[in-house]
Coordinates of C-alpha atoms in Angstrom, one line a residue:
Chain A
M1 CA 0.0 0.0 0.0
S2 CA 1.5 3.3 -1.0
V3 CA 2.3 5.6 1.8
S4 CA 4.3 8.6 0.5
G5 CA 7.8 8.8 1.7
L6 CA 7.9 5.2 2.8
P7 CA 9.4 2.2 1.0
L8 CA 6.9 0.1 -1.0
T9 CA 7.9 -3.5 -0.4
A10 CA 5.2 -5.8 -1.5
G11 CA 6.7 -8.1 1.2
T12 CA 9.5 -9.1 -1.1
F13 CA 13.2 -8.5 -1.7
P14 CA 14.2 -5.1 -3.1
Q15 CA 16.2 -6.7 -6.0
L16 CA 12.9 -8.3 -7.2
L17 CA 11.2 -5.0 -7.3
S18 CA 13.7 -2.6 -8.7
P19 CA 16.8 -2.7 -10.9
D20 CA 18.7 -0.7 -8.3
S21 CA 17.9 -3.3 -5.7
K22 CA 16.2 -0.8 -3.4
H23 CA 12.6 -0.8 -2.4
P24 CA 11.0 2.1 -4.3
I25 CA 10.0 5.0 -2.1
S26 CA 6.2 5.8 -2.7
T27 CA 5.6 9.2 -4.0
I28 CA 1.8 8.9 -3.6
D29 CA -0.6 8.1 -0.9
A30 CA -3.1 5.3 -1.7
V31 CA -6.6 6.7 -1.7
V32 CA -7.4 4.7 1.6
V33 CA -4.3 6.3 3.2
S34 CA -5.4 9.8 2.4
R35 CA -8.9 9.1 3.6
V36 CA -7.8 8.0 7.0
L37 CA -5.6 11.0 7.3
D38 CA -8.5 13.2 6.2
A39 CA -10.5 11.6 8.9
G40 CA -8.0 12.6 11.6
A41 CA -5.9 9.4 12.0
T42 CA -2.2 9.3 12.3
I43 CA -0.2 6.9 10.1
E44 CA 2.2 5.2 12.5
G45 CA 3.9 3.1 9.8
T46 CA 3.5 0.1 7.5
G47 CA 3.1 -3.5 8.6
T48 CA 5.0 -6.5 7.3
C49 CA 3.4 -8.0 4.3
E50 CA 3.8 -11.6 3.0
N51 CA 5.9 -12.2 0.0
F52 CA 4.1 -10.7 -3.0
S53 CA 1.0 -11.0 -0.9
L54 CA 0.8 -14.6 -2.0
S55 CA 0.5 -16.4 1.3
P56 CA -2.4 -17.0 3.7
L57 CA 0.2 -17.7 6.5
S58 CA 2.9 -15.5 7.8
F59 CA 6.3 -17.2 7.2
T60 CA 7.1 -15.8 3.7
S61 CA 8.0 -12.2 4.1
A62 CA 11.4 -10.8 3.1
N63 CA 11.0 -8.8 6.3
G64 CA 11.0 -12.0 8.3
M65 CA 8.3 -14.3 9.8
V66 CA 5.5 -12.7 11.7
S67 CA 4.5 -14.4 14.9
N68 CA 1.4 -14.5 16.9
P69 CA 1.5 -12.1 19.9
W70 CA -1.1 -14.3 21.7
L71 CA 1.6 -16.9 22.2
P72 CA 4.8 -14.8 22.3
G73 CA 8.1 -16.5 21.6
E74 CA 6.5 -19.6 20.2
G75 CA 6.5 -18.9 16.4
Y76 CA 2.8 -19.4 15.7
T77 CA 1.3 -18.0 12.6
V78 CA -0.8 -14.8 12.5
G79 CA -2.1 -15.7 9.0
G80 CA -1.5 -13.6 5.9
S81 CA -1.0 -11.8 3.7
S82 CA -1.7 -8.8 5.9
S83 CA 0.3 -10.4 8.6
G84 CA 2.1 -7.5 10.2
C85 CA -1.0 -5.4 10.4
A86 CA -2.8 -8.1 12.2
A87 CA 0.0 -8.6 14.7
L88 CA 0.1 -4.8 15.4
V89 CA -3.6 -4.5 16.0
A90 CA -3.5 -7.7 18.0
I91 CA -0.8 -6.2 20.3
S92 CA -3.2 -3.4 21.1
A93 CA -6.1 -5.8 21.4
I94 CA -4.2 -8.1 23.8
K95 CA -3.4 -5.1 26.1
E96 CA -7.1 -4.2 26.3
W97 CA -8.1 -7.8 26.8
R98 CA -5.8 -8.3 29.7
E99 CA -7.1 -5.1 31.3
R100 CA -10.7 -6.4 30.9
K101 CA -9.6 -9.7 32.5
G102 CA -7.6 -7.9 35.2
I103 CA -4.4 -9.5 34.1
K104 CA -1.4 -7.3 34.5
V105 CA 1.9 -8.8 33.4
E106 CA 4.5 -6.1 33.2
A107 CA 7.2 -8.0 31.5
A108 CA 4.8 -9.3 28.9
E109 CA 3.5 -5.7 28.3
K110 CA 7.0 -4.6 27.5
G111 CA 7.7 -7.6 25.4
L112 CA 4.7 -6.9 23.2
G113 CA 6.0 -3.6 22.1
E114 CA 3.9 -0.9 20.4
G115 CA 0.9 -1.9 18.5
A116 CA -1.7 -0.1 16.5
D117 CA -5.3 0.8 17.0
M118 CA -6.5 -0.1 13.5
A119 CA -4.9 -1.2 10.2
L120 CA -5.6 -1.3 6.5
G121 CA -5.0 -4.6 4.8
G122 CA -5.3 -6.1 1.3
D123 CA -7.5 -9.2 0.6
Q124 CA -7.3 -11.1 -2.7
G125 CA -8.1 -14.6 -1.4
G126 CA -8.6 -13.9 2.3
S127 CA -5.6 -11.8 3.2
I128 CA -7.5 -9.5 5.6
R129 CA -9.9 -12.1 7.0
I130 CA -7.4 -14.8 7.7
P131 CA -5.1 -12.8 9.8
A132 CA -8.0 -11.4 11.6
A133 CA -9.2 -15.0 12.3
Y134 CA -5.7 -16.1 13.6
T135 CA -5.4 -13.1 15.9
G136 CA -8.9 -12.6 17.2
L137 CA -9.6 -9.3 15.2
Y138 CA -12.3 -8.0 13.0
G139 CA -11.3 -8.1 9.3
L140 CA -13.7 -7.0 6.5
K141 CA -13.5 -7.7 2.9
A142 CA -16.1 -5.3 1.7
T143 CA -18.1 -5.7 -1.5
H144 CA -15.7 -5.6 -4.4
G145 CA -15.6 -2.0 -5.6
L146 CA -16.8 -0.4 -2.4
I147 CA -13.4 0.7 -1.2
P148 CA -11.0 2.2 -3.7
Y149 CA -7.9 0.1 -4.5
T150 CA -5.9 3.0 -6.1
G151 CA -2.4 3.1 -4.9
V152 CA -2.2 -0.5 -3.7
V153 CA -0.1 -3.2 -5.4
S154 CA -2.5 -5.3 -7.5
L155 CA -2.6 -9.0 -7.9
H156 CA -5.6 -9.1 -10.2
P157 CA -8.3 -6.4 -10.4
M158 CA -11.1 -9.0 -10.1
V159 CA -10.0 -10.1 -6.7
D160 CA -8.3 -7.0 -5.4
H161 CA -9.8 -5.6 -2.2
C162 CA -8.4 -3.5 0.6
G163 CA -10.1 -2.7 3.9
P164 CA -10.2 -2.4 7.7
L165 CA -8.6 -4.6 10.3
T166 CA -9.8 -3.5 13.9
K167 CA -10.0 -4.8 17.5
N168 CA -13.7 -4.1 17.8
L169 CA -16.8 -3.9 15.8
A170 CA -17.5 -0.2 16.5
D171 CA -14.0 0.8 15.1
L172 CA -14.8 -1.4 12.0
A173 CA -18.0 0.4 11.3
V174 CA -16.3 3.8 11.6
L175 CA -13.4 2.8 9.4
L176 CA -15.6 1.4 6.8
G177 CA -17.4 4.7 6.4
V178 CA -14.1 6.5 6.1
L179 CA -12.8 4.3 3.4
A180 CA -15.8 3.7 1.2
G181 CA -16.9 5.4 -1.9
Y182 CA -15.9 6.1 -5.5
D183 CA -12.5 7.9 -5.9
G184 CA -12.9 8.9 -9.6
I185 CA -10.0 6.6 -10.6
D186 CA -10.4 2.9 -9.6
P187 CA -11.9 0.9 -12.6
R188 CA -12.9 -1.8 -10.1
I189 CA -15.6 0.6 -8.9
G190 CA -18.8 0.3 -10.9
A191 CA -22.2 1.8 -11.1
E192 CA -23.6 0.1 -8.0
A193 CA -21.0 1.7 -5.8
P194 CA -21.8 4.9 -3.9
L195 CA -20.3 8.3 -4.6
R196 CA -18.4 9.6 -1.5
G197 CA -21.4 11.8 -0.5
D198 CA -23.7 8.8 -0.7
V199 CA -21.6 6.5 1.5
K200 CA -23.7 5.0 4.3
D201 CA -22.9 6.1 7.9
Y202 CA -22.4 2.5 8.9
K203 CA -21.7 3.4 12.5
E204 CA -24.8 5.5 12.9
L205 CA -27.0 2.8 11.1
L206 CA -25.7 0.2 13.4
D207 CA -26.2 2.3 16.5
D208 CA -29.7 3.4 15.5
W209 CA -30.7 -0.3 14.9
V210 CA -29.3 -1.3 18.3
A211 CA -31.0 1.6 20.0
V212 CA -34.4 0.6 18.5
K213 CA -33.9 -3.0 19.6
R214 CA -32.7 -2.1 23.0
K215 CA -35.7 0.3 23.5
S216 CA -38.1 -2.6 22.7
G217 CA -36.4 -4.8 25.1
E218 CA -34.8 -6.9 22.3
W219 CA -31.1 -6.5 23.2
T220 CA -30.5 -9.3 25.6
G221 CA -28.8 -12.6 25.2
E222 CA -32.2 -14.2 24.6
T223 CA -33.7 -11.6 22.2
A224 CA -31.0 -9.8 20.3
G225 CA -31.2 -12.2 17.3
K226 CA -35.0 -11.8 16.8
G227 CA -35.8 -10.9 13.2
L228 CA -32.4 -12.1 11.9
K229 CA -32.3 -14.9 9.3
I230 CA -29.0 -16.8 9.5
G231 CA -28.0 -19.1 6.8
V232 CA -25.3 -21.8 7.6
L233 CA -23.5 -22.7 4.5
K234 CA -23.4 -26.4 4.5
E235 CA -20.5 -26.8 2.0
S236 CA -18.2 -24.5 4.0
F237 CA -18.1 -27.1 6.7
E238 CA -17.1 -29.8 4.1
V239 CA -13.9 -28.0 2.8
P240 CA -10.8 -30.3 2.8
G241 CA -8.5 -29.5 5.7
L242 CA -11.2 -28.1 8.1
T243 CA -10.5 -29.7 11.5
E244 CA -13.1 -31.2 13.8
Q245 CA -12.1 -28.6 16.5
M246 CA -12.7 -25.6 14.2
S247 CA -16.1 -27.1 13.0
L248 CA -17.1 -27.6 16.6
V249 CA -16.1 -24.0 17.8
V250 CA -17.9 -22.3 14.8
K251 CA -21.0 -24.5 15.1
R252 CA -21.3 -23.7 18.8
S253 CA -21.1 -20.0 18.0
I254 CA -23.9 -20.4 15.4
S255 CA -26.1 -22.1 18.0
R256 CA -25.9 -18.8 20.0
F257 CA -27.9 -17.2 17.2
E258 CA -30.6 -19.7 17.8
A259 CA -30.5 -19.0 21.6
M260 CA -31.0 -15.3 20.9
G261 CA -34.1 -15.8 18.8
A262 CA -32.7 -15.7 15.3
T263 CA -33.9 -18.0 12.6
V264 CA -31.0 -20.4 11.7
K265 CA -31.2 -22.8 8.8
E266 CA -28.8 -24.7 6.7
V267 CA -28.4 -23.6 3.1
S268 CA -26.6 -25.5 0.3
V269 CA -24.4 -24.0 -2.5
P270 CA -22.6 -27.0 -3.9
M271 CA -20.6 -24.8 -6.2
H272 CA -19.0 -23.2 -3.1
L273 CA -16.5 -26.2 -3.3
L274 CA -15.4 -25.0 -6.8
G275 CA -14.6 -21.6 -5.5
G276 CA -10.9 -22.3 -5.1
A277 CA -10.5 -23.7 -8.6
L278 CA -12.5 -20.8 -10.1
W279 CA -10.4 -18.3 -8.2
T280 CA -7.2 -19.9 -9.5
V281 CA -8.0 -20.3 -13.1
A282 CA -9.7 -16.9 -13.5
S283 CA -6.7 -15.1 -12.2
R284 CA -3.6 -17.3 -12.7
A285 CA -2.6 -16.4 -16.3
Q286 CA -2.5 -12.7 -15.7
I287 CA -0.9 -12.4 -12.2
P288 CA 2.7 -12.4 -13.2
Q289 CA 2.2 -9.4 -15.5
L290 CA 0.0 -7.5 -13.2
A291 CA 1.6 -8.3 -9.9
F292 CA 5.3 -9.1 -10.6
H293 CA 5.9 -6.7 -13.5
N294 CA 3.5 -3.9 -12.6
M295 CA 1.7 -4.1 -16.0
P296 CA -1.1 -1.7 -15.8
S297 CA -4.7 -3.1 -15.8
P298 CA -6.5 -3.2 -19.1
Y299 CA -8.9 -0.6 -17.8
L300 CA -7.6 2.9 -17.3
A301 CA -6.3 3.0 -13.7
H302 CA -3.5 4.8 -11.9
P303 CA -0.5 2.5 -11.8
L304 CA 2.0 2.6 -9.0
P305 CA 4.8 5.0 -10.0
N306 CA 8.5 4.1 -9.7
L307 CA 7.8 0.4 -9.7
N308 CA 9.8 -1.3 -12.4
P309 CA 10.4 -4.9 -11.4
P310 CA 13.2 -6.6 -13.4
P311 CA 12.6 -9.7 -15.4
M312 CA 12.3 -13.0 -13.8
N313 CA 15.6 -14.8 -13.3
Q314 CA 17.4 -17.4 -11.2
E315 CA 17.6 -15.1 -8.2
F316 CA 13.8 -14.7 -8.2
Y317 CA 13.5 -18.6 -8.3
D318 CA 16.1 -19.1 -5.5
L319 CA 14.9 -16.4 -3.1
L320 CA 11.2 -17.3 -3.5
T321 CA 11.5 -21.0 -3.5
K322 CA 13.2 -20.6 -0.2
H323 CA 10.8 -18.0 1.3
N324 CA 7.5 -18.4 -0.7
P325 CA 7.2 -20.9 -3.5
A326 CA 3.8 -19.6 -4.4
P327 CA 4.9 -16.8 -6.8
V328 CA 7.3 -19.2 -8.5
N329 CA 4.5 -21.7 -9.0
V330 CA 2.3 -18.9 -10.4
V331 CA 4.9 -17.9 -12.9
F332 CA 5.3 -21.5 -14.1
N333 CA 1.5 -22.0 -14.2
A334 CA 1.0 -18.7 -16.2
T335 CA 3.6 -19.5 -18.7
Y336 CA 2.2 -23.0 -19.1
L337 CA -1.3 -21.6 -19.7
S338 CA -0.2 -19.0 -22.3
E339 CA 2.4 -21.1 -24.1
Y340 CA 1.3 -24.7 -23.9
R341 CA -2.4 -24.9 -23.3
R342 CA -4.1 -23.6 -26.4
D343 CA -7.4 -23.6 -24.8
S344 CA -6.5 -21.5 -21.7
A345 CA -8.1 -18.3 -23.0
S346 CA -11.4 -20.0 -23.7
V347 CA -11.3 -21.9 -20.4
T348 CA -10.5 -18.7 -18.5
A349 CA -13.4 -17.0 -20.3
K350 CA -15.7 -20.0 -19.3
T351 CA -14.4 -19.6 -15.8
Y352 CA -15.6 -16.0 -15.7
M353 CA -19.2 -17.2 -16.7
H354 CA -19.0 -19.8 -13.9
I355 CA -18.2 -16.9 -11.5
Y356 CA -21.4 -15.3 -12.5
Q357 CA -23.1 -18.6 -11.9
L358 CA -21.5 -18.9 -8.4
R359 CA -22.5 -15.3 -7.6
A360 CA -26.1 -16.1 -8.6
A361 CA -26.0 -19.3 -6.4
Y362 CA -25.0 -17.3 -3.3
D363 CA -27.6 -14.6 -4.2
A364 CA -30.3 -17.3 -4.5
V365 CA -29.7 -18.5 -0.9
L366 CA -29.2 -15.0 0.4
E367 CA -32.8 -14.2 -0.8
E368 CA -34.0 -16.5 2.1
C369 CA -31.3 -15.2 4.6
D370 CA -29.8 -12.0 5.8
V371 CA -26.3 -13.5 5.9
L372 CA -24.4 -16.8 5.5
I373 CA -22.0 -18.1 8.2
T374 CA -18.9 -20.1 7.5
P375 CA -15.7 -21.0 9.2
V376 CA -12.6 -18.9 8.3
N377 CA -9.4 -20.5 9.4
P378 CA -9.6 -24.3 8.7
R379 CA -7.3 -25.1 11.7
V380 CA -6.1 -23.5 14.7
G381 CA -2.8 -21.6 14.2
A382 CA 0.3 -23.7 13.7
R383 CA 4.0 -23.0 13.9
H384 CA 5.8 -21.6 11.0
P385 CA 7.5 -24.1 8.7
G386 CA 11.3 -23.8 8.5
L387 CA 13.0 -21.9 5.7
E388 CA 15.0 -25.1 5.0
D389 CA 11.7 -27.1 4.4
G390 CA 10.8 -28.1 0.9
V391 CA 8.4 -26.6 -1.6
M392 CA 5.7 -29.1 -0.8
V393 CA 6.0 -28.7 3.0
K394 CA 5.5 -25.0 2.6
T395 CA 2.7 -25.4 0.1
Q396 CA 0.8 -27.9 2.2
A397 CA 1.1 -25.7 5.3
A398 CA -1.1 -23.2 3.4
L399 CA -3.3 -25.7 1.7
G400 CA -7.0 -25.2 2.1
T401 CA -6.6 -22.0 4.1
T402 CA -8.5 -19.9 1.7
L403 CA -11.2 -22.3 0.6
N404 CA -13.9 -20.5 2.5
T405 CA -12.6 -17.0 1.9
C406 CA -11.5 -16.8 -1.8
P407 CA -14.9 -17.6 -3.4
F408 CA -16.1 -14.3 -2.2
N409 CA -13.2 -12.5 -3.7
I410 CA -14.4 -13.5 -7.2
T411 CA -18.2 -13.1 -6.5
G412 CA -17.6 -9.8 -4.7
H413 CA -19.9 -10.5 -1.7
P414 CA -18.8 -8.7 1.5
A415 CA -17.4 -10.9 4.3
L416 CA -16.4 -10.2 7.8
A417 CA -14.1 -12.4 9.9
M418 CA -14.9 -12.0 13.6
P419 CA -13.6 -13.8 16.8
V420 CA -16.0 -16.3 18.3
G421 CA -13.7 -18.3 20.6
W422 CA -10.5 -20.2 21.1
G423 CA -8.9 -23.5 19.9
E424 CA -6.1 -25.5 21.2
V425 CA -2.9 -25.5 19.2
E426 CA -1.7 -28.9 18.1
D427 CA 1.2 -29.4 20.3
G428 CA -0.7 -28.5 23.4
G429 CA 1.2 -25.2 23.7
G430 CA -1.9 -23.0 24.4
K431 CA -4.8 -21.5 22.6
L432 CA -5.3 -19.2 19.7
P433 CA -8.3 -17.4 18.5
V434 CA -11.1 -18.9 16.2
A435 CA -13.2 -16.9 13.9
M436 CA -16.4 -17.2 12.0
Q437 CA -17.1 -15.5 8.7
I438 CA -20.3 -13.5 8.1
V439 CA -21.1 -13.1 4.4
G440 CA -23.7 -10.6 3.2
K441 CA -25.6 -9.6 0.1
R442 CA -23.5 -7.4 -2.1
W443 CA -23.5 -3.8 -0.9
D444 CA -25.2 -4.9 2.4
E445 CA -22.3 -4.4 4.8
E446 CA -24.7 -2.9 7.3
T447 CA -26.5 -6.2 7.9
I448 CA -23.3 -8.0 8.5
L449 CA -22.5 -5.4 11.2
K450 CA -25.9 -5.9 12.8
V451 CA -25.6 -9.6 12.9
A452 CA -22.1 -9.3 14.4
A453 CA -23.3 -6.9 17.0
A454 CA -26.2 -9.1 17.9
W455 CA -24.0 -12.1 18.4
E456 CA -21.8 -10.2 20.7
V457 CA -24.7 -9.4 23.1
G458 CA -23.9 -12.9 24.3
G459 CA -20.3 -11.9 25.1
L460 CA -17.2 -11.1 23.0
G461 CA -15.7 -14.2 21.3
L462 CA -12.3 -13.7 23.0
D463 CA -13.8 -13.4 26.5
S464 CA -14.7 -17.1 26.5
Y465 CA -11.0 -18.0 27.2
Chain B
M1 CA -3.7 -17.1 -2.2
S2 CA -5.7 -20.2 -2.8
F3 CA -4.0 -23.6 -3.1
E4 CA -5.8 -26.4 -4.6
L5 CA -5.9 -30.1 -3.4
I6 CA -2.8 -31.8 -4.6
L7 CA -4.3 -34.6 -6.7
L8 CA -2.6 -38.0 -7.1
I9 CA -3.0 -38.4 -10.9
S10 CA -1.1 -39.5 -13.9
P11 CA 0.7 -36.3 -15.0
T12 CA -0.9 -34.6 -18.0
V13 CA 2.1 -32.2 -18.1
P14 CA 5.5 -33.9 -18.6
L15 CA 8.5 -32.9 -16.5
S16 CA 10.2 -31.7 -19.8
T17 CA 7.5 -29.0 -20.1
L18 CA 8.3 -27.7 -16.6
R19 CA 12.0 -27.6 -17.5
E20 CA 11.2 -25.8 -20.7
I21 CA 9.1 -23.3 -18.9
A22 CA 11.8 -22.6 -16.3
A23 CA 14.4 -22.3 -19.0
S24 CA 12.3 -19.7 -20.8
H25 CA 12.8 -17.5 -17.7
S26 CA 16.5 -18.3 -17.5
I27 CA 15.7 -20.6 -14.5
T28 CA 17.2 -24.0 -13.7
I29 CA 15.1 -25.9 -11.1
P30 CA 17.4 -27.9 -8.8
P31 CA 16.5 -31.6 -8.8
K32 CA 15.3 -31.5 -5.2
D33 CA 12.5 -29.1 -6.1
E34 CA 11.5 -30.6 -9.5
Q35 CA 8.9 -33.0 -8.3
D36 CA 7.1 -30.5 -6.1
Y37 CA 6.7 -27.9 -8.8
H38 CA 5.8 -30.7 -11.3
V39 CA 3.0 -31.9 -9.0
L40 CA 1.7 -28.3 -8.6
L41 CA 1.8 -27.7 -12.4
N42 CA -0.2 -30.9 -13.0
S43 CA -2.7 -29.8 -10.3
L44 CA -3.3 -26.6 -12.1
D45 CA -3.8 -28.5 -15.4
A46 CA -6.3 -30.8 -13.7
M47 CA -8.2 -27.8 -12.3
V48 CA -8.4 -26.3 -15.8
D49 CA -9.8 -29.6 -17.2
Q50 CA -12.2 -29.8 -14.3
L51 CA -13.7 -26.3 -15.1
K52 CA -13.6 -27.0 -18.8
A53 CA -15.9 -30.0 -18.2
L54 CA -18.5 -28.1 -16.4
P55 CA -21.8 -27.6 -18.2
E56 CA -21.8 -24.3 -20.0
Y57 CA -23.4 -21.3 -18.2
E58 CA -24.8 -18.1 -19.6
D59 CA -26.1 -15.3 -17.5
P60 CA -29.9 -15.3 -17.7
R61 CA -29.9 -11.5 -18.0
L62 CA -28.5 -11.9 -21.5
K63 CA -30.9 -14.6 -22.7
P64 CA -32.9 -13.3 -25.6
K65 CA -36.6 -12.7 -24.6
D66 CA -38.9 -15.4 -26.0
D67 CA -41.3 -13.0 -27.6
T68 CA -38.6 -11.5 -29.7
L69 CA -37.7 -14.8 -31.3
G70 CA -40.6 -15.4 -33.6
S71 CA -42.8 -18.5 -33.9
K72 CA -39.9 -20.9 -34.3
G73 CA -38.3 -19.7 -31.0
V74 CA -35.0 -18.9 -32.7
R75 CA -33.9 -16.3 -35.1
E76 CA -33.0 -17.4 -38.5
Y77 CA -30.9 -15.6 -41.1
R78 CA -29.8 -15.6 -44.7
K79 CA -27.3 -13.9 -46.8
M80 CA -28.5 -11.4 -49.4
D81 CA -28.2 -11.9 -53.1
P82 CA -25.7 -9.5 -54.5
Q83 CA -28.5 -7.9 -56.7
Q84 CA -30.4 -7.1 -53.5
N85 CA -27.3 -5.9 -51.7
A86 CA -25.9 -3.4 -54.3
F87 CA -23.8 -1.5 -51.7
N88 CA -22.8 -4.6 -49.9
A89 CA -24.3 -3.1 -46.7
W90 CA -26.2 -6.2 -45.5
S91 CA -24.3 -8.7 -43.6
H92 CA -27.0 -11.1 -42.5
R93 CA -30.8 -10.7 -42.8
V94 CA -33.2 -12.1 -40.3
I95 CA -35.7 -14.2 -42.0
S96 CA -38.0 -15.5 -39.3
S97 CA -40.8 -13.0 -39.0
Q98 CA -41.0 -11.4 -35.6
S99 CA -44.3 -12.2 -33.8
D100 CA -44.2 -8.5 -32.7
A101 CA -43.2 -7.0 -36.1
G102 CA -46.8 -5.6 -36.4
E103 CA -46.4 -4.0 -33.0
A104 CA -43.1 -2.5 -34.0
E105 CA -44.9 -0.8 -36.9
T106 CA -47.5 0.7 -34.7
F107 CA -45.3 2.1 -32.0
L108 CA -42.6 3.3 -34.4
T109 CA -45.0 5.8 -35.9
H110 CA -42.6 7.5 -38.3
D111 CA -40.8 5.9 -41.2
S112 CA -37.2 5.8 -39.9
A113 CA -36.2 3.5 -37.2
T114 CA -33.1 1.4 -36.8
F115 CA -34.7 -1.6 -34.9
F116 CA -32.3 -3.7 -32.8
P117 CA -33.9 -7.1 -32.8
H118 CA -33.1 -7.8 -29.3
H119 CA -34.9 -4.8 -27.9
H120 CA -38.5 -5.4 -27.1
P121 CA -40.7 -2.8 -28.9
Q122 CA -42.3 -2.0 -25.5
D123 CA -39.0 -0.8 -24.2
D124 CA -39.7 2.8 -23.5
S125 CA -36.1 3.8 -22.9
L126 CA -35.4 3.0 -26.5
A127 CA -38.6 4.2 -28.1
N128 CA -39.0 7.7 -26.7
P129 CA -35.7 9.5 -27.5
L130 CA -35.4 7.9 -30.9
Q131 CA -38.9 7.6 -32.1
S132 CA -39.0 10.2 -34.8
R133 CA -35.5 9.7 -36.1
I134 CA -34.9 6.0 -36.8
T135 CA -35.0 3.5 -39.7
C136 CA -36.9 0.3 -39.4
L137 CA -35.3 -2.9 -40.8
Y138 CA -38.6 -4.7 -40.9
Q139 CA -40.2 -1.9 -42.9
A140 CA -37.6 -2.2 -45.5
S141 CA -38.5 -5.9 -46.0
R142 CA -42.0 -5.1 -46.9

């Protein structure tokens, strides 16, 4: 994300971004950066990003591995690719959580260092929501085209999103209102998106709704869900790699909706299980040009200035195979598609039509429900793999992580990851947060916020430690 | 980043292709990494095949409206004889008569209308701004 005066790293090594082997210094502010500044925020810095943003875990950055502050010193993942941002907001969240719980551990406080109140992340396949899930934060991928992407390194315009990462729902609502609305530049923004003056006051809408419910006595643990129709996406519990433990924690949190008077029903979208394949084939062929070579998008957009990555070479291979094999795999895949598979353009085109089909399938079930609920992280956070581990070990560490998040990057539905509880890490070393994902109708972020707020009447997810 | 299931399949993409691809980028893959990237490349290939095999889908918003397709339910066309196409202007002529061709004549009250076959004559957004200034293809066939 461009912050004028600061190095633009894309989480990778400077020699892969610039012929002079230095991270380029941004001369522009990304639109979302200037919007938060206009709203009175202070930019404290930039957070570590995963290598070319192509990782849903946090062991790949050229800046080093990002570890989970909930289990300090243990090398557990915070998720990616907005890993550093999640860790920073988590530090702040941990301090507040300890205060709420009356835990005061001086040495631990110092060890945490400085955090941040809120952060802006990027999400192409889950990269805001997954770190939010692993660190107990609130991470929103808004409707595609609601928040301008101008000034942020693109992977592929179809899946590019940037958005808020916060430690509570109220902050998320405020930050969403600050970020949203057409910027006059971003071609991802279409006719359904609001102009700046028409952006909803999400915080006010949420507060007003809560006030009405409270006044009518419907803001208790038994009544806050009344009137809400919750859809549980059956196939999201069938994704490969989802552990029993995660399934249980999320299902238990769904049962809270029933206890508070909401209508809960299971809905089925069999095509959800194709989401990963659709995401991959739709975007794969073009990612190297767009992401690794800063080729401008086919629609008029403002490219990132001063970003002239050199051509691929052995050093690219060596550095990335060691730190993040994903971009290497993407390059090999893309070359294969364009040079060897004569039908790749037609299959990619066909994939686009199936994305419309998937969007229509979610829309159909969302006609009967306000939102859909799914798990986010498929397993409780694990330790980072070692840099000396092979390509397949690193690949399998990440396998399946985005299966419930990436389908909504291609269909454009808004989706929030929020903390609902805790899970035991595999080696018995403690607990890390677990999240659920709330998916809304396109352009209906306010209903997601209402559903989240209602759920929390029964207690904050992290307070169930 | 979404990673697909690694499938245990007979490779559809040979190792030689992976090596060629790497070489085209001036890259040599060390032997210890070859199998892993080879599996990943085949996984992508399998995924492309999987999507290719799905039944075709077209967005229903783009489906032509039934009442614009004529009695046969499909538009038919022919090429014009050169004598009837002196300026070589016609590409393809619709030959199935529109069930609503009569309606087109009544609503387009003046003699010039360029009628786009996929717009329904009752579509006011087309009719009103252009009504007095357009040439009707169907009138020309009478």
